[in-house]
Amino acid sequence: MGIVVQKYGGSSLADAASIKRVARRITEAKKAGNDVVVAVSAMGDSTDELLELAEGVSPLPPARELDMLLTAGERISMALVAMAISDLGFTARSFTGSQAGVITDSVHGKAKIIDVTPGRIRDAIADGHIVIVAGFQGVSQDTKEITTLGRGGTDTTAVALAAALGADVCEIYTDVDGVFTADPRIVRSARKLDRVSYEEMLELAACGAKILHLRCVEYARRYTIPIHVRSSFSHKEGTWVMDPAEGDTMEQAIIAGIAHDRSEAKITVVGVPDKVGYAARIFEALAAAQINLDMIVQNISAAATSLTDISFTLPRTDGATAMKALDALKDEIGLASLMYDDKIGKISLIGAGMRSHPGISAKFFSAIAAAGVNIEMISTSEIRISVVVDEAQVDAAVAAAHTAFDLDADEGEAVVYGGSGR
Ligand code: ADP
Ligand code: ASP
Ligand code: MG
């Protein structure tokens, strides 16, 4: 008998009726003769609600306690799903991440899975149960504390379970029919991809396409687990995230899709002395504050000669910490001023075909210009071009680039079945 690993996101588990619907779907896989292991997310937007609650109690809650709080969301789902399954005449056992053997490092809020020891899952399967695992959480090997894997982390739980249990595929059930050429919430003419390579999916996820958690794609690639992203609201075939089989001659599209990200902010350090070592000092201070940077641009300062301005982007959630770290440097290295802008958005065009096709940047930038959108920053990798624009213009720029690269679907609009898009 094969093992099927499924994941249901919060939008598929929004209320009691959805939980019953998901339970029916899970039992279908069991009836078909499979052993079934399911990773579940917290119901609806409950993780956001728990975060708001925490904020109301304390502006900067201790990371350990925040993880304790957030993991409760997935525990609620797992127990309710198990109850709904037993109501259908099957037996289910729910397990927290720690009980399921999801071992992580000790970084609260963005822990990495380092091992999965699924002894209890295997025993429950052997006893004929359907297994439900609370996603997004684990237990630290060193500190023995409960950790969370970062927003969207249940995708990663599912793939890690699939790898540990030797499943042939990991099914990710969500509120859209698969991975599209752009977020169907903002581009209704987006086209569903039948297949996307790990490499392209990694870039899409890294650039803000929250359909899959970045680490989940990294994990799947490392263990060669195909991911089937599909809707829990329909029975349509979704998107397969996997590498093409050797000798597969199917023609590859030049562009896989466009991702956007509204979670970053831009800081400009104005009037940095244009001398050896100053940029290093700035970025050392940011590294010491544990800040992950994305794009970096340096140019001649408008302030005066022999000065330069350095701009970079970073997660908005790190904005205050970064400004504090830079402020401490201000007098020491004589910076003119600091500017903080969190009204930005990043748009990324992604496709492995870029490697061998010239003119892609020109086409991308002219589509954005034609939409009347100004580009503030640019960065590229081998298979990606990203630009920073005004946050209010993100939707227009994505739609313009989508059409310019002929990504619009031939017919029909993409369906968004549920979720708030939060
Ligand atoms: P879940 O609750 O199932 O984990 P998420 O909200 O995390 O769902 O992810 C699904 C959402 O991802 C979709 O509703 C869609 O708005 C968004 N999304 C962003 N980019 C894409 C894309 N390229 N293809 C499909 N969905 C995307
Ligand atoms: N509940 C968590 C979140 O909202 C994890 C997940 O949904 O994957 O980020
Ligand atoms: Mg998700």
mmCIF file of N, CA, C and O and ligand atoms in Angstrom, residues 7-12 41-42 44 152 154-155 172-186 193 201 204 208-212 229 257-260 416-422, ligand 1:
data_model
loop_
_atom_site.group_PDB
_atom_site.id
_atom_site.type_symbol
_atom_site.label_atom_id
_atom_site.label_comp_id
_atom_site.label_asym_id
_atom_site.label_seq_id
_atom_site.Cartn_x
_atom_site.Cartn_y
_atom_site.Cartn_z
ATOM 1 N N LYS A 7 -1.490 18.108 2.241
ATOM 2 C CA LYS A 7 -1.486 19.293 3.106
ATOM 3 C C LYS A 7 -2.699 20.149 2.788
ATOM 4 O O LYS A 7 -3.015 20.381 1.612
ATOM 5 N N TYR A 8 -3.385 20.590 3.819
ATOM 6 C CA TYR A 8 -4.508 21.504 3.624
ATOM 7 C C TYR A 8 -4.184 22.830 4.287
ATOM 8 O O TYR A 8 -3.850 22.873 5.482
ATOM 9 N N GLY A 9 -4.290 23.914 3.531
ATOM 10 C CA GLY A 9 -3.985 25.254 4.036
ATOM 11 C C GLY A 9 -5.155 25.836 4.808
ATOM 12 O O GLY A 9 -6.281 25.299 4.767
ATOM 13 N N GLY A 10 -4.907 26.937 5.477
ATOM 14 C CA GLY A 10 -5.918 27.572 6.322
ATOM 15 C C GLY A 10 -7.181 27.944 5.564
ATOM 16 O O GLY A 10 -8.296 27.814 6.082
ATOM 17 N N SER A 11 -7.020 28.356 4.301
ATOM 18 C CA SER A 11 -8.192 28.769 3.536
ATOM 19 C C SER A 11 -9.097 27.574 3.215
ATOM 20 O O SER A 11 -10.275 27.746 2.941
ATOM 21 N N SER A 12 -8.544 26.365 3.263
ATOM 22 C CA SER A 12 -9.359 25.167 3.032
ATOM 23 C C SER A 12 -9.993 24.668 4.331
ATOM 24 O O SER A 12 -10.756 23.713 4.322
ATOM 25 N N SER A 41 -2.870 23.306 8.372
ATOM 26 C CA SER A 41 -2.567 24.671 8.834
ATOM 27 C C SER A 41 -3.645 25.120 9.806
ATOM 28 O O SER A 41 -4.687 24.469 9.935
ATOM 29 N N ALA A 42 -3.420 26.258 10.405
ATOM 30 C CA ALA A 42 -4.416 26.859 11.295
ATOM 31 C C ALA A 42 -5.620 27.306 10.471
ATOM 32 O O ALA A 42 -5.490 27.648 9.295
ATOM 33 N N GLY A 44 -8.460 29.285 8.619
ATOM 34 C CA GLY A 44 -8.659 30.622 8.053
ATOM 35 C C GLY A 44 -7.490 31.559 8.333
ATOM 36 O O GLY A 44 -6.334 31.230 8.074
ATOM 37 N N GLY A 152 3.531 30.302 6.381
ATOM 38 C CA GLY A 152 3.376 29.388 5.242
ATOM 39 C C GLY A 152 4.074 28.051 5.446
ATOM 40 O O GLY A 152 4.131 27.215 4.539
ATOM 41 N N THR A 154 3.523 25.232 6.837
ATOM 42 C CA THR A 154 2.910 23.896 6.780
ATOM 43 C C THR A 154 3.248 23.179 5.473
ATOM 44 O O THR A 154 3.335 21.950 5.429
ATOM 45 N N ASP A 155 3.465 23.943 4.404
ATOM 46 C CA ASP A 155 3.904 23.338 3.137
ATOM 47 C C ASP A 155 5.192 22.537 3.383
ATOM 48 O O ASP A 155 5.375 21.438 2.862
ATOM 49 N N ILE A 172 -0.385 19.306 -2.202
ATOM 50 C CA ILE A 172 -0.648 20.537 -1.452
ATOM 51 C C ILE A 172 -2.005 21.072 -1.896
ATOM 52 O O ILE A 172 -2.159 21.508 -3.046
ATOM 53 N N TYR A 173 -2.985 20.996 -1.001
ATOM 54 C CA TYR A 173 -4.338 21.459 -1.320
ATOM 55 C C TYR A 173 -4.525 22.892 -0.848
ATOM 56 O O TYR A 173 -4.261 23.214 0.314
ATOM 57 N N THR A 174 -5.005 23.743 -1.769
ATOM 58 C CA THR A 174 -5.140 25.152 -1.432
ATOM 59 C C THR A 174 -6.419 25.738 -2.027
ATOM 60 O O THR A 174 -7.337 24.988 -2.371
ATOM 61 N N ASP A 175 -6.463 27.078 -2.160
ATOM 62 C CA ASP A 175 -7.705 27.730 -2.583
ATOM 63 C C ASP A 175 -7.691 28.181 -4.042
ATOM 64 O O ASP A 175 -8.550 28.945 -4.471
ATOM 65 N N VAL A 176 -6.692 27.744 -4.802
ATOM 66 C CA VAL A 176 -6.658 28.009 -6.245
ATOM 67 C C VAL A 176 -6.278 26.692 -6.939
ATOM 68 O O VAL A 176 -5.866 25.746 -6.268
ATOM 69 N N ASP A 177 -6.412 26.619 -8.266
ATOM 70 C CA ASP A 177 -6.250 25.348 -8.967
ATOM 71 C C ASP A 177 -4.806 24.899 -9.202
ATOM 72 O O ASP A 177 -4.580 23.866 -9.819
ATOM 73 N N GLY A 178 -3.843 25.675 -8.740
ATOM 74 C CA GLY A 178 -2.453 25.278 -8.935
ATOM 75 C C GLY A 178 -1.566 26.507 -8.910
ATOM 76 O O GLY A 178 -1.948 27.553 -8.375
ATOM 77 N N VAL A 179 -0.375 26.367 -9.497
ATOM 78 C CA VAL A 179 0.530 27.504 -9.615
ATOM 79 C C VAL A 179 0.211 28.192 -10.935
ATOM 80 O O VAL A 179 0.170 27.541 -11.984
ATOM 81 N N PHE A 180 -0.027 29.479 -10.890
ATOM 82 C CA PHE A 180 -0.383 30.246 -12.081
ATOM 83 C C PHE A 180 0.778 31.139 -12.518
ATOM 84 O O PHE A 180 1.736 31.333 -11.782
ATOM 85 N N THR A 181 0.628 31.717 -13.713
ATOM 86 C CA THR A 181 1.669 32.600 -14.246
ATOM 87 C C THR A 181 1.763 33.918 -13.468
ATOM 88 O O THR A 181 2.716 34.671 -13.655
ATOM 89 N N ALA A 182 0.785 34.189 -12.611
ATOM 90 C CA ALA A 182 0.834 35.330 -11.690
ATOM 91 C C ALA A 182 -0.216 35.038 -10.628
ATOM 92 O O ALA A 182 -1.028 34.120 -10.796
ATOM 93 N N ASP A 183 -0.209 35.800 -9.546
ATOM 94 C CA ASP A 183 -1.213 35.587 -8.496
ATOM 95 C C ASP A 183 -2.611 35.807 -9.077
ATOM 96 O O ASP A 183 -2.942 36.909 -9.507
ATOM 97 N N PRO A 184 -3.432 34.763 -9.123
ATOM 98 C CA PRO A 184 -4.769 34.916 -9.740
ATOM 99 C C PRO A 184 -5.656 35.924 -9.008
ATOM 100 O O PRO A 184 -6.653 36.369 -9.555
ATOM 101 N N ARG A 185 -5.267 36.276 -7.787
ATOM 102 C CA ARG A 185 -6.037 37.296 -7.077
ATOM 103 C C ARG A 185 -5.871 38.678 -7.711
ATOM 104 O O ARG A 185 -6.728 39.529 -7.578
ATOM 105 N N ILE A 186 -4.719 38.899 -8.379
ATOM 106 C CA ILE A 186 -4.562 40.209 -9.019
ATOM 107 C C ILE A 186 -4.571 40.134 -10.544
ATOM 108 O O ILE A 186 -4.829 41.126 -11.203
ATOM 109 N N LEU A 193 -0.173 26.664 -14.679
ATOM 110 C CA LEU A 193 0.944 25.920 -15.245
ATOM 111 C C LEU A 193 0.685 24.434 -14.989
ATOM 112 O O LEU A 193 0.306 24.058 -13.882
ATOM 113 N N MET A 201 10.296 27.298 -9.588
ATOM 114 C CA MET A 201 9.393 27.422 -8.437
ATOM 115 C C MET A 201 10.125 28.028 -7.248
ATOM 116 O O MET A 201 9.545 28.812 -6.491
ATOM 117 N N LEU A 204 10.159 31.715 -7.883
ATOM 118 C CA LEU A 204 8.816 32.281 -7.682
ATOM 119 C C LEU A 204 8.530 32.420 -6.185
ATOM 120 O O LEU A 204 8.078 33.469 -5.709
ATOM 121 N N GLY A 208 8.110 35.994 -3.569
ATOM 122 C CA GLY A 208 6.850 36.410 -2.961
ATOM 123 C C GLY A 208 5.602 35.662 -3.385
ATOM 124 O O GLY A 208 4.524 35.935 -2.865
ATOM 125 N N ALA A 209 5.708 34.715 -4.340
ATOM 126 C CA ALA A 209 4.512 33.949 -4.734
ATOM 127 C C ALA A 209 4.186 32.990 -3.597
ATOM 128 O O ALA A 209 4.777 31.928 -3.485
ATOM 129 N N LYS A 210 3.261 33.379 -2.725
ATOM 130 C CA LYS A 210 3.133 32.621 -1.476
ATOM 131 C C LYS A 210 2.361 31.315 -1.627
ATOM 132 O O LYS A 210 2.047 30.673 -0.628
ATOM 133 N N ILE A 211 2.103 30.905 -2.844
ATOM 134 C CA ILE A 211 1.443 29.629 -3.071
ATOM 135 C C ILE A 211 2.240 28.477 -2.442
ATOM 136 O O ILE A 211 1.659 27.510 -1.972
ATOM 137 N N LEU A 212 3.561 28.567 -2.433
ATOM 138 C CA LEU A 212 4.374 27.566 -1.730
ATOM 139 C C LEU A 212 5.442 28.253 -0.880
ATOM 140 O O LEU A 212 6.025 29.251 -1.294
ATOM 141 N N VAL A 229 0.386 20.693 -6.586
ATOM 142 C CA VAL A 229 -0.361 21.808 -5.996
ATOM 143 C C VAL A 229 -1.730 21.846 -6.647
ATOM 144 O O VAL A 229 -1.841 21.942 -7.871
ATOM 145 N N GLY A 257 6.633 32.702 -14.989
ATOM 146 C CA GLY A 257 5.609 33.537 -14.371
ATOM 147 C C GLY A 257 6.170 34.816 -13.762
ATOM 148 O O GLY A 257 7.364 35.109 -13.876
ATOM 149 N N ILE A 258 5.256 35.558 -13.144
ATOM 150 C CA ILE A 258 5.605 36.835 -12.519
ATOM 151 C C ILE A 258 5.179 36.777 -11.053
ATOM 152 O O ILE A 258 4.028 36.434 -10.757
ATOM 153 N N ALA A 259 6.101 37.108 -10.167
ATOM 154 C CA ALA A 259 5.757 37.115 -8.739
ATOM 155 C C ALA A 259 5.803 38.549 -8.231
ATOM 156 O O ALA A 259 6.504 39.394 -8.801
ATOM 157 N N HIS A 260 5.025 38.819 -7.211
ATOM 158 C CA HIS A 260 5.125 40.157 -6.601
ATOM 159 C C HIS A 260 5.213 40.007 -5.091
ATOM 160 O O HIS A 260 4.804 38.988 -4.532
ATOM 161 N N VAL A 416 -10.587 31.765 -7.837
ATOM 162 C CA VAL A 416 -10.092 31.818 -6.464
ATOM 163 C C VAL A 416 -11.252 31.326 -5.605
ATOM 164 O O VAL A 416 -12.295 31.958 -5.545
ATOM 165 N N TYR A 417 -11.097 30.144 -5.007
ATOM 166 C CA TYR A 417 -12.227 29.496 -4.335
ATOM 167 C C TYR A 417 -12.483 30.023 -2.925
ATOM 168 O O TYR A 417 -13.574 29.881 -2.401
ATOM 169 N N GLY A 418 -11.448 30.539 -2.292
ATOM 170 C CA GLY A 418 -11.654 30.937 -0.898
ATOM 171 C C GLY A 418 -10.499 31.777 -0.427
ATOM 172 O O GLY A 418 -9.719 32.283 -1.236
ATOM 173 N N GLY A 419 -10.383 31.914 0.887
ATOM 174 C CA GLY A 419 -9.254 32.649 1.448
ATOM 175 C C GLY A 419 -9.454 34.136 1.330
ATOM 176 O O GLY A 419 -10.237 34.619 0.514
ATOM 177 N N SER A 420 -8.747 34.879 2.160
ATOM 178 C CA SER A 420 -8.886 36.330 2.161
ATOM 179 C C SER A 420 -7.701 36.979 1.467
ATOM 180 O O SER A 420 -7.661 38.179 1.285
ATOM 181 N N GLY A 421 -6.711 36.165 1.091
ATOM 182 C CA GLY A 421 -5.525 36.707 0.437
ATOM 183 C C GLY A 421 -4.597 37.396 1.410
ATOM 184 O O GLY A 421 -3.650 38.067 1.029
ATOM 185 N N ARG A 422 -4.847 37.217 2.701
ATOM 186 C CA ARG A 422 -4.031 37.859 3.712
ATOM 187 C C ARG A 422 -2.643 37.286 3.788
ATOM 188 O O ARG A 422 -2.474 36.098 3.538
HETATM 189 P P1 ADP B 1 -3.051 28.187 1.951
HETATM 190 O O1 ADP B 1 -3.961 28.719 3.004
HETATM 191 O O2 ADP B 1 -3.672 27.050 1.190
HETATM 192 O O3 ADP B 1 -1.679 27.869 2.433
HETATM 193 P P2 ADP B 1 -1.969 30.584 0.749
HETATM 194 O O4 ADP B 1 -2.810 31.790 0.915
HETATM 195 O O5 ADP B 1 -0.754 30.450 1.593
HETATM 196 O O6 ADP B 1 -2.937 29.318 0.881
HETATM 197 O O7 ADP B 1 -1.506 30.441 -0.780
HETATM 198 C C1 ADP B 1 -2.453 30.429 -1.815
HETATM 199 C C2 ADP B 1 -2.529 31.806 -2.429
HETATM 200 O O8 ADP B 1 -1.295 32.102 -3.055
HETATM 201 C C3 ADP B 1 -3.549 31.973 -3.521
HETATM 202 O O9 ADP B 1 -4.834 32.224 -3.021
HETATM 203 C C4 ADP B 1 -2.991 33.132 -4.331
HETATM 204 O O10 ADP B 1 -3.614 34.362 -4.003
HETATM 205 C C5 ADP B 1 -1.527 33.214 -3.903
HETATM 206 N N1 ADP B 1 -0.591 33.180 -5.028
HETATM 207 C C6 ADP B 1 0.445 34.042 -5.197
HETATM 208 N N2 ADP B 1 1.094 33.771 -6.318
HETATM 209 C C7 ADP B 1 0.487 32.723 -6.902
HETATM 210 C C8 ADP B 1 0.713 31.984 -8.105
HETATM 211 N N3 ADP B 1 1.725 32.279 -8.940
HETATM 212 N N4 ADP B 1 -0.116 30.962 -8.394
HETATM 213 C C9 ADP B 1 -1.140 30.640 -7.565
HETATM 214 N N5 ADP B 1 -1.404 31.313 -6.413
HETATM 215 C C10 ADP B 1 -0.601 32.339 -6.073
#
